[in-house]
């Protein structure tokens, strides 16, 4: 079935403003059913969680629905879904929760390709616990992060291997299953940063071998809310400081205070929306908040609703991947044809995100020049600080980043290339 980008764009009314968004790696526009779900909770009778009355039961249902949605998105057990303000906050939660058992002589393995959110919490906790940090290096000539980079680092004293499922700078997708198998062979825990990957690839946390996998919904048409998934038994082994009266049960133990019910409803709506991407037709827009904590009919297409959501998500994300890959080739071909543009190397088959520099122009100037023409790209290090330091580019402004998202069109790619 062809990928119906026009239908998808219609579901993002903000695109009508006319900007060309190549900034999805920093955050996407939300889909309209997501905005409606958030507004539906804020405008509806939703109390704090209690079983005593219906608006309180709605809040309970909203939380359950969001855990189920995260489970369907990632192939995870809903009972092991922990929500948090951001991926960064959740990595700190996990790192603090694991570090208490580390001892001098242990080590943690981090990479120079990762976003700092999956680096610095481990480095800082390692320093606090007197534990060695070992760095897995990417190949600067290719942008690859091979399993071989981990082999000399991981041993019986390795407590954690923290690795990205996809680079937010150059799109590299490391062989996480092989890296996880290596780590597990030595009894280490594998923490996977899925923030960039989740927007572009079908995800199965079990197939990845991730003990923890973190994602942020604002990178895939959702609200500013993150989730970290792990097996409930893994969370049981993770420590957490909490208030006396609050639940010690998994996963609630890790979610301090009252959750944002509106963002949780938006999270569910975003997963429901992603599940529609490979189907023809128009999302049903009859959505009204129901007692199950979701919008009636939101994002569900006629004839498609009978398939389980997990199956629809996987099909949709496979369709997204092939659509985005084709557009990305057009973008890369165009960039590489310009003698003044230096494209930073990345292996084929990664996520559709490229970093480049224009000769004689610092990256911030290039981004501003494109921004003046309504083309949204980021410049700098985008928090991939170790990557840009290793490439020797951090001091001189990093690079310009352009990413394809599933609402990007070939016309927008051509517009970016022409503006450059
Ligand atoms: C790969 C990657 N990891 C982690 C993060 C941090 O996510 P959050 O903003 O939810 O903390 C980002 C954000 O840009 C990212 O791209």
Coordinates of C-alpha atoms and ligand atoms in Angstrom, one line a residue:
X1 CA 0.0 0.0 0.0
X2 CA 1.5 3.4 -0.9
X3 CA 2.5 5.6 1.9
X4 CA -0.1 8.4 2.0
X5 CA 1.9 11.4 3.1
X6 CA -0.8 13.8 2.1
X7 CA -3.2 12.2 4.6
X8 CA -0.5 12.2 7.3
X9 CA 0.2 15.9 6.7
X10 CA -3.5 16.7 7.0
X11 CA -3.3 15.2 10.5
X12 CA -0.7 17.8 11.4
X13 CA -2.5 21.1 10.9
X14 CA 0.5 23.1 12.0
X15 CA 2.2 22.1 8.7
X16 CA -0.2 24.6 7.1
X17 CA 2.0 27.3 8.5
X18 CA 4.4 26.5 5.6
X19 CA 7.6 25.7 7.4
X20 CA 9.7 22.8 6.1
X21 CA 10.5 20.8 9.2
X22 CA 13.8 19.0 9.0
X23 CA 14.1 19.4 12.8
X24 CA 12.3 16.2 13.9
X25 CA 15.4 14.9 15.7
X26 CA 14.9 17.8 18.1
X27 CA 11.1 17.4 18.2
X28 CA 8.2 16.9 15.8
X29 CA 4.9 18.6 15.5
X30 CA 2.2 16.8 17.3
X31 CA -0.5 15.0 15.4
X32 CA -3.9 16.5 15.7
X33 CA -5.5 13.6 17.6
X34 CA -2.7 14.0 20.1
X35 CA -3.5 17.7 20.7
X36 CA -7.2 16.7 21.0
X37 CA -6.5 14.0 23.6
X38 CA -4.4 16.4 25.7
X39 CA -7.2 19.1 25.5
X40 CA -9.8 16.5 26.2
X41 CA -8.3 15.6 29.5
X42 CA -7.7 19.2 30.5
X43 CA -11.2 20.2 29.5
X44 CA -12.9 17.1 30.9
X45 CA -13.8 15.7 34.3
X46 CA -10.5 14.1 35.2
X47 CA -9.6 14.0 38.9
X48 CA -6.6 12.6 40.7
X49 CA -6.4 8.8 40.8
X50 CA -9.0 7.1 43.0
X51 CA -11.5 4.3 42.6
X52 CA -14.1 6.2 44.6
X53 CA -15.7 8.2 41.7
X54 CA -15.8 8.2 37.9
X55 CA -13.4 11.1 37.2
X56 CA -10.8 9.5 39.5
X57 CA -11.3 6.2 37.8
X58 CA -10.7 8.0 34.5
X59 CA -7.3 9.1 35.8
X60 CA -6.4 5.5 36.7
X61 CA -7.6 4.4 33.3
X62 CA -5.6 7.0 31.5
X63 CA -2.4 5.8 33.2
X64 CA -3.2 2.1 32.3
X65 CA -4.0 3.0 28.7
X66 CA -0.7 4.8 28.4
X67 CA 1.3 1.9 29.7
X68 CA -0.5 -0.4 27.3
X69 CA 0.3 2.0 24.4
X70 CA 4.0 2.1 25.3
X71 CA 3.9 -1.7 25.5
X72 CA 2.4 -1.9 22.0
X73 CA 4.9 0.6 20.6
X74 CA 8.0 -1.1 22.0
X75 CA 7.0 -4.7 22.4
X76 CA 7.2 -4.3 26.2
X77 CA 5.3 -5.5 29.2
X78 CA 2.9 -2.7 30.2
X79 CA 3.7 -3.6 33.9
X80 CA 7.3 -2.5 33.2
X81 CA 6.5 0.9 31.7
X82 CA 7.8 3.9 33.7
X83 CA 6.8 7.4 32.6
X84 CA 8.9 10.5 33.3
X85 CA 9.3 14.1 32.4
X86 CA 12.0 13.4 29.8
X87 CA 14.4 10.7 28.7
X88 CA 17.2 12.6 30.4
X89 CA 15.4 12.5 33.7
X90 CA 14.6 8.8 33.3
X91 CA 18.2 7.8 32.5
X92 CA 19.3 9.6 35.7
X93 CA 16.6 7.6 37.6
X94 CA 17.8 4.3 36.2
X95 CA 21.5 5.2 36.7
X96 CA 20.9 6.2 40.3
X97 CA 18.8 3.2 40.9
X98 CA 21.6 0.8 39.7
X99 CA 24.7 2.6 40.9
X100 CA 24.1 1.8 44.6
X101 CA 25.4 -1.8 44.1
X102 CA 28.5 -0.8 42.1
X103 CA 31.9 -1.3 43.8
X104 CA 35.4 -0.1 43.0
X105 CA 36.9 -2.4 40.4
X106 CA 33.6 -2.5 38.5
X107 CA 33.2 -0.6 35.2
X108 CA 30.5 0.9 33.0
X109 CA 30.7 1.1 29.2
X110 CA 29.5 4.2 27.4
X111 CA 30.0 5.3 23.8
X112 CA 31.3 8.4 22.0
X113 CA 28.3 8.2 19.6
X114 CA 25.6 8.6 22.2
X115 CA 23.6 11.7 23.1
X116 CA 24.9 13.0 26.4
X117 CA 21.7 11.8 28.1
X118 CA 23.0 8.2 27.8
X119 CA 26.5 9.2 28.7
X120 CA 26.8 11.8 31.5
X121 CA 24.5 10.1 34.1
X122 CA 26.6 6.9 33.9
X123 CA 29.9 8.9 33.9
X124 CA 28.8 10.9 36.9
X125 CA 27.4 8.0 38.9
X126 CA 30.6 6.0 38.1
X127 CA 32.7 8.8 39.4
X128 CA 30.6 9.0 42.6
X129 CA 30.9 5.2 43.2
X130 CA 34.7 5.0 42.3
X131 CA 33.9 2.9 39.2
X132 CA 35.8 2.9 35.9
X133 CA 34.3 4.4 32.8
X134 CA 35.2 2.6 29.5
X135 CA 34.5 4.4 26.2
X136 CA 33.4 2.6 23.0
X137 CA 34.7 4.6 20.1
X138 CA 33.0 5.0 16.7
X139 CA 35.0 4.9 13.5
X140 CA 35.4 8.5 12.4
X141 CA 35.9 7.5 8.8
X142 CA 32.6 5.7 8.5
X143 CA 30.5 6.8 11.5
X144 CA 30.0 3.1 12.5
X145 CA 30.0 1.8 16.0
X146 CA 30.9 -1.8 15.6
X147 CA 30.5 -4.6 18.1
X148 CA 34.3 -4.9 17.9
X149 CA 34.5 -1.5 19.7
X150 CA 32.9 -3.1 22.8
X151 CA 34.7 -6.5 22.8
X152 CA 37.9 -5.3 24.5
X153 CA 35.9 -3.2 27.0
X154 CA 33.3 -5.6 28.4
X155 CA 34.3 -8.1 31.1
X156 CA 33.0 -9.8 34.2
X157 CA 33.2 -6.5 36.2
X158 CA 31.1 -4.6 33.7
X159 CA 27.9 -3.5 35.3
X160 CA 26.2 -1.5 32.6
X161 CA 26.6 -1.1 28.8
X162 CA 24.9 2.1 27.7
X163 CA 24.4 2.3 24.0
X164 CA 22.2 4.2 21.5
X165 CA 19.7 2.4 19.2
X166 CA 20.4 5.2 16.7
X167 CA 22.6 8.3 16.7
X168 CA 20.8 11.6 16.8
X169 CA 23.7 13.2 15.0
X170 CA 24.4 11.0 12.0
X171 CA 21.7 8.2 12.2
X172 CA 24.0 5.3 12.8
X173 CA 22.1 2.2 14.0
X174 CA 24.6 0.0 15.9
X175 CA 24.1 -3.7 16.1
X176 CA 22.4 -3.5 19.5
X177 CA 21.4 -7.2 19.7
X178 CA 25.0 -8.3 19.2
X179 CA 26.3 -5.7 21.7
X180 CA 23.6 -6.8 24.2
X181 CA 24.5 -10.4 23.7
X182 CA 28.2 -9.6 24.4
X183 CA 27.2 -7.6 27.6
X184 CA 24.8 -10.3 28.8
X185 CA 27.5 -12.9 28.4
X186 CA 29.3 -11.1 31.2
X187 CA 26.2 -10.4 33.2
X188 CA 26.1 -6.7 32.5
X189 CA 22.8 -4.7 32.2
X190 CA 22.1 -3.1 28.8
X191 CA 20.6 0.4 28.8
X192 CA 19.5 1.5 25.3
X193 CA 18.7 5.1 24.3
X194 CA 15.8 4.7 21.9
X195 CA 14.9 8.4 21.7
X196 CA 16.0 8.8 18.1
X197 CA 15.3 5.3 16.8
X198 CA 11.7 5.1 18.0
X199 CA 10.6 7.8 15.5
X200 CA 12.0 5.9 12.6
X201 CA 12.1 2.1 13.1
X202 CA 9.9 -0.7 14.3
X203 CA 11.1 -1.4 17.8
X204 CA 11.1 -4.7 19.7
X205 CA 12.9 -4.3 23.0
X206 CA 13.2 -8.1 23.5
X207 CA 14.8 -8.5 20.1
X208 CA 17.2 -5.7 20.8
X209 CA 18.2 -7.3 24.1
X210 CA 17.6 -4.1 26.0
X211 CA 17.2 -4.4 29.7
X212 CA 16.1 -0.8 29.8
X213 CA 14.9 1.2 26.7
X214 CA 14.0 4.8 26.9
X215 CA 12.0 6.9 24.4
X216 CA 10.5 10.4 24.3
X217 CA 7.1 10.9 22.7
X218 CA 7.8 14.4 21.5
X219 CA 10.2 12.9 18.9
X220 CA 7.3 10.9 17.3
X221 CA 4.3 13.2 17.1
X222 CA 3.5 13.0 20.8
X223 CA 3.7 15.3 23.8
X224 CA 6.7 16.1 26.0
X225 CA 6.6 12.9 28.0
X226 CA 9.1 10.0 28.1
X227 CA 8.9 6.3 29.0
X228 CA 11.5 3.8 30.0
X229 CA 10.6 0.2 29.7
X230 CA 12.2 -2.8 31.4
X231 CA 11.0 -6.2 32.7
X232 CA 9.1 -5.7 36.0
X233 CA 11.7 -8.0 37.6
X234 CA 14.5 -5.6 36.4
X235 CA 12.7 -2.7 37.9
X236 CA 12.4 -4.6 41.2
X237 CA 16.2 -4.7 41.3
X238 CA 16.3 -0.9 40.7
X239 CA 16.4 1.3 43.8
X240 CA 14.4 4.5 44.1
X241 CA 14.0 7.1 46.8
X242 CA 10.3 7.8 47.3
X243 CA 7.8 9.3 49.8
X244 CA 6.5 7.2 52.7
X245 CA 2.9 7.0 51.6
X246 CA 3.5 6.5 47.9
X247 CA 3.5 3.1 46.3
X248 CA 6.6 0.9 46.4
X249 CA 5.2 -1.2 43.6
X250 CA 6.7 -1.4 40.2
X251 CA 6.3 0.7 38.1
X252 CA 4.6 3.3 40.3
X253 CA 7.7 3.5 42.6
X254 CA 9.6 5.3 39.9
X255 CA 7.0 7.9 39.1
X256 CA 7.3 10.6 41.7
X257 CA 4.2 12.6 42.5
X258 CA 1.1 13.0 40.5
X259 CA 1.5 12.2 36.8
X260 CA 0.4 14.4 34.0
X261 CA -2.8 12.8 32.9
X262 CA -3.1 15.1 29.9
X263 CA 0.3 14.1 28.6
X264 CA -0.3 10.4 29.2
X265 CA -3.5 10.7 27.2
X266 CA -1.5 12.4 24.5
X267 CA 1.1 9.7 24.6
X268 CA -1.6 7.0 24.0
X269 CA -3.1 9.1 21.2
X270 CA 0.4 9.4 19.6
X271 CA 0.9 5.6 19.6
X272 CA -2.6 5.2 18.2
X273 CA -1.7 7.7 15.5
X274 CA 1.6 5.9 14.6
X275 CA -0.5 2.7 14.3
X276 CA -2.4 4.3 11.4
X277 CA 0.5 5.4 9.2
X278 CA 0.5 2.6 6.7
X279 CA -3.2 2.6 6.1
X280 CA -5.2 4.4 3.5
X281 CA -8.1 6.4 4.6
X282 CA -8.8 9.2 7.1
X283 CA -8.3 8.9 10.8
X284 CA -11.7 8.8 12.5
X285 CA -12.1 12.1 14.2
X286 CA -15.0 11.5 16.4
X287 CA -12.7 11.3 19.4
X288 CA -14.2 12.2 22.8
X289 CA -12.7 11.2 26.1
X290 CA -14.1 7.9 27.4
X291 CA -13.8 6.1 30.7
X292 CA -11.0 3.9 29.3
X293 CA -8.8 6.9 29.3
X294 CA -8.6 7.1 25.5
X295 CA -10.4 9.0 22.8
X296 CA -13.2 7.2 21.2
X297 CA -12.2 6.3 17.7
X298 CA -9.2 8.6 17.7
X299 CA -6.7 7.7 15.1
X300 CA -8.4 4.4 14.3
X301 CA -9.2 3.8 10.6
X302 CA -12.2 2.1 9.2
X303 CA -11.4 -1.6 8.6
X304 CA -8.0 -1.4 10.3
X305 CA -9.1 -1.4 13.9
X306 CA -9.6 -5.1 14.1
X307 CA -5.9 -5.8 13.9
X308 CA -4.1 -5.6 17.2
X309 CA -2.4 -2.3 17.7
X310 CA 1.1 -3.9 18.2
X311 CA 0.7 -5.4 14.7
X312 CA -0.5 -2.1 13.2
X313 CA 2.4 -0.2 14.8
X314 CA 5.0 -2.6 13.4
X315 CA 3.5 -2.4 9.9
X316 CA 3.3 1.3 10.1
X317 CA 6.8 1.8 11.3
X318 CA 8.1 -0.5 8.6
X319 CA 6.2 1.6 6.0
X320 CA 7.7 4.8 7.6
X321 CA 11.2 3.3 7.4
X322 CA 10.9 2.6 3.7
X323 CA 9.3 6.0 2.9
X324 CA 11.8 7.9 4.9
X325 CA 14.8 5.9 3.5
X326 CA 13.8 6.8 -0.1
X327 CA 13.5 10.5 0.7
X328 CA 16.7 10.4 2.6
X329 CA 18.6 9.1 -0.4
X330 CA 17.3 12.1 -2.4
X331 CA 18.5 14.4 0.4
X332 CA 21.9 12.7 0.6
X333 CA 22.4 12.6 -3.2
X334 CA 21.6 16.3 -3.3
X335 CA 24.0 17.2 -0.5
X336 CA 26.8 15.1 -1.9
X337 CA 26.5 16.7 -5.3
X338 CA 27.4 20.1 -3.8
X339 CA 31.2 20.5 -3.7
X340 CA 30.9 23.1 -0.9
X341 CA 29.0 20.7 1.4
X342 CA 30.8 18.2 3.6
X343 CA 28.5 15.4 4.7
X344 CA 29.7 13.8 7.9
X345 CA 30.2 10.0 7.3
X346 CA 27.6 7.6 8.4
X347 CA 27.0 3.9 7.5
X348 CA 24.2 3.1 5.0
X349 CA 21.0 1.7 6.5
X350 CA 20.7 4.1 9.5
X351 CA 18.0 6.5 10.5
X352 CA 17.3 9.4 8.0
X353 CA 19.4 12.0 9.8
X354 CA 22.4 13.8 8.4
X355 CA 24.9 16.2 9.7
X356 CA 26.9 18.5 7.3
X357 CA 28.9 21.7 7.1
X358 CA 29.0 24.3 4.3
X359 CA 32.5 25.4 3.4
X360 CA 33.4 28.8 4.7
X361 CA 30.2 29.2 6.8
X362 CA 29.8 28.3 10.4
X363 CA 26.9 25.9 11.1
X364 CA 24.8 28.4 13.1
X365 CA 24.9 30.8 10.1
X366 CA 23.8 28.1 7.8
X367 CA 20.9 27.2 10.1
X368 CA 19.9 30.8 10.4
X369 CA 20.1 31.3 6.6
X370 CA 17.8 28.4 6.1
X371 CA 15.6 29.4 8.9
X372 CA 15.1 32.8 7.2
X373 CA 13.6 30.8 4.3
X374 CA 11.2 28.9 6.5
X375 CA 13.4 25.8 6.6
X376 CA 13.9 24.4 10.1
X377 CA 17.3 22.7 10.8
X378 CA 19.4 22.6 13.9
X379 CA 23.0 23.4 14.3
X380 CA 25.6 22.8 17.0
X381 CA 26.3 19.5 18.8
X382 CA 22.6 18.6 19.6
X383 CA 24.0 17.2 22.8
X384 CA 26.0 14.6 20.9
X385 CA 28.9 16.2 22.7
X386 CA 31.3 13.3 22.6
X387 CA 30.7 12.7 19.0
X388 CA 31.5 16.2 18.0
X389 CA 34.5 16.4 20.3
X390 CA 35.9 13.1 18.8
X391 CA 35.3 14.5 15.3
X392 CA 37.2 17.7 16.2
X393 CA 34.2 19.8 15.3
X394 CA 32.7 20.8 18.6
X395 CA 34.9 23.9 19.1
X396 CA 34.0 25.2 15.7
X397 CA 30.2 25.0 16.0
X398 CA 29.5 21.3 15.4
X399 CA 27.4 20.8 12.2
X400 CA 24.0 21.4 10.6
X401 CA 21.5 18.6 11.1
X402 CA 18.7 17.8 8.7
X403 CA 16.3 14.9 9.4
X404 CA 13.5 13.3 7.4
X405 CA 10.3 12.5 9.3
X406 CA 7.3 10.7 8.0
X407 CA 5.5 14.0 7.1
X408 CA 8.5 15.3 5.0
X409 CA 7.9 15.5 1.3
X410 CA 10.2 15.3 -1.8
X411 CA 9.3 18.9 -2.5
X412 CA 10.6 20.0 0.9
X413 CA 13.8 18.1 0.3
X414 CA 14.2 19.9 -3.0
X415 CA 13.4 23.2 -1.2
X416 CA 16.2 22.6 1.3
X417 CA 18.7 21.7 -1.4
X418 CA 17.8 24.7 -3.5
X419 CA 18.1 27.0 -0.5
X420 CA 21.5 25.6 0.4
Ligands
LIG1 C1 19.2 10.3 21.1 C2 18.6 11.1 22.2 N1 18.7 10.7 23.4 C3 18.2 11.4 24.4 C4 17.6 12.7 24.2 C5 17.1 13.4 25.4 O1 15.7 13.4 25.4 P1 14.8 14.3 26.4 O2 14.8 15.6 25.8 O3 13.5 13.6 26.4 O4 15.5 14.3 27.7 C6 17.5 13.2 22.9 C7 17.0 14.5 22.7 O5 17.3 15.2 21.7 C8 18.1 12.4 21.9 O6 18.0 12.8 20.6

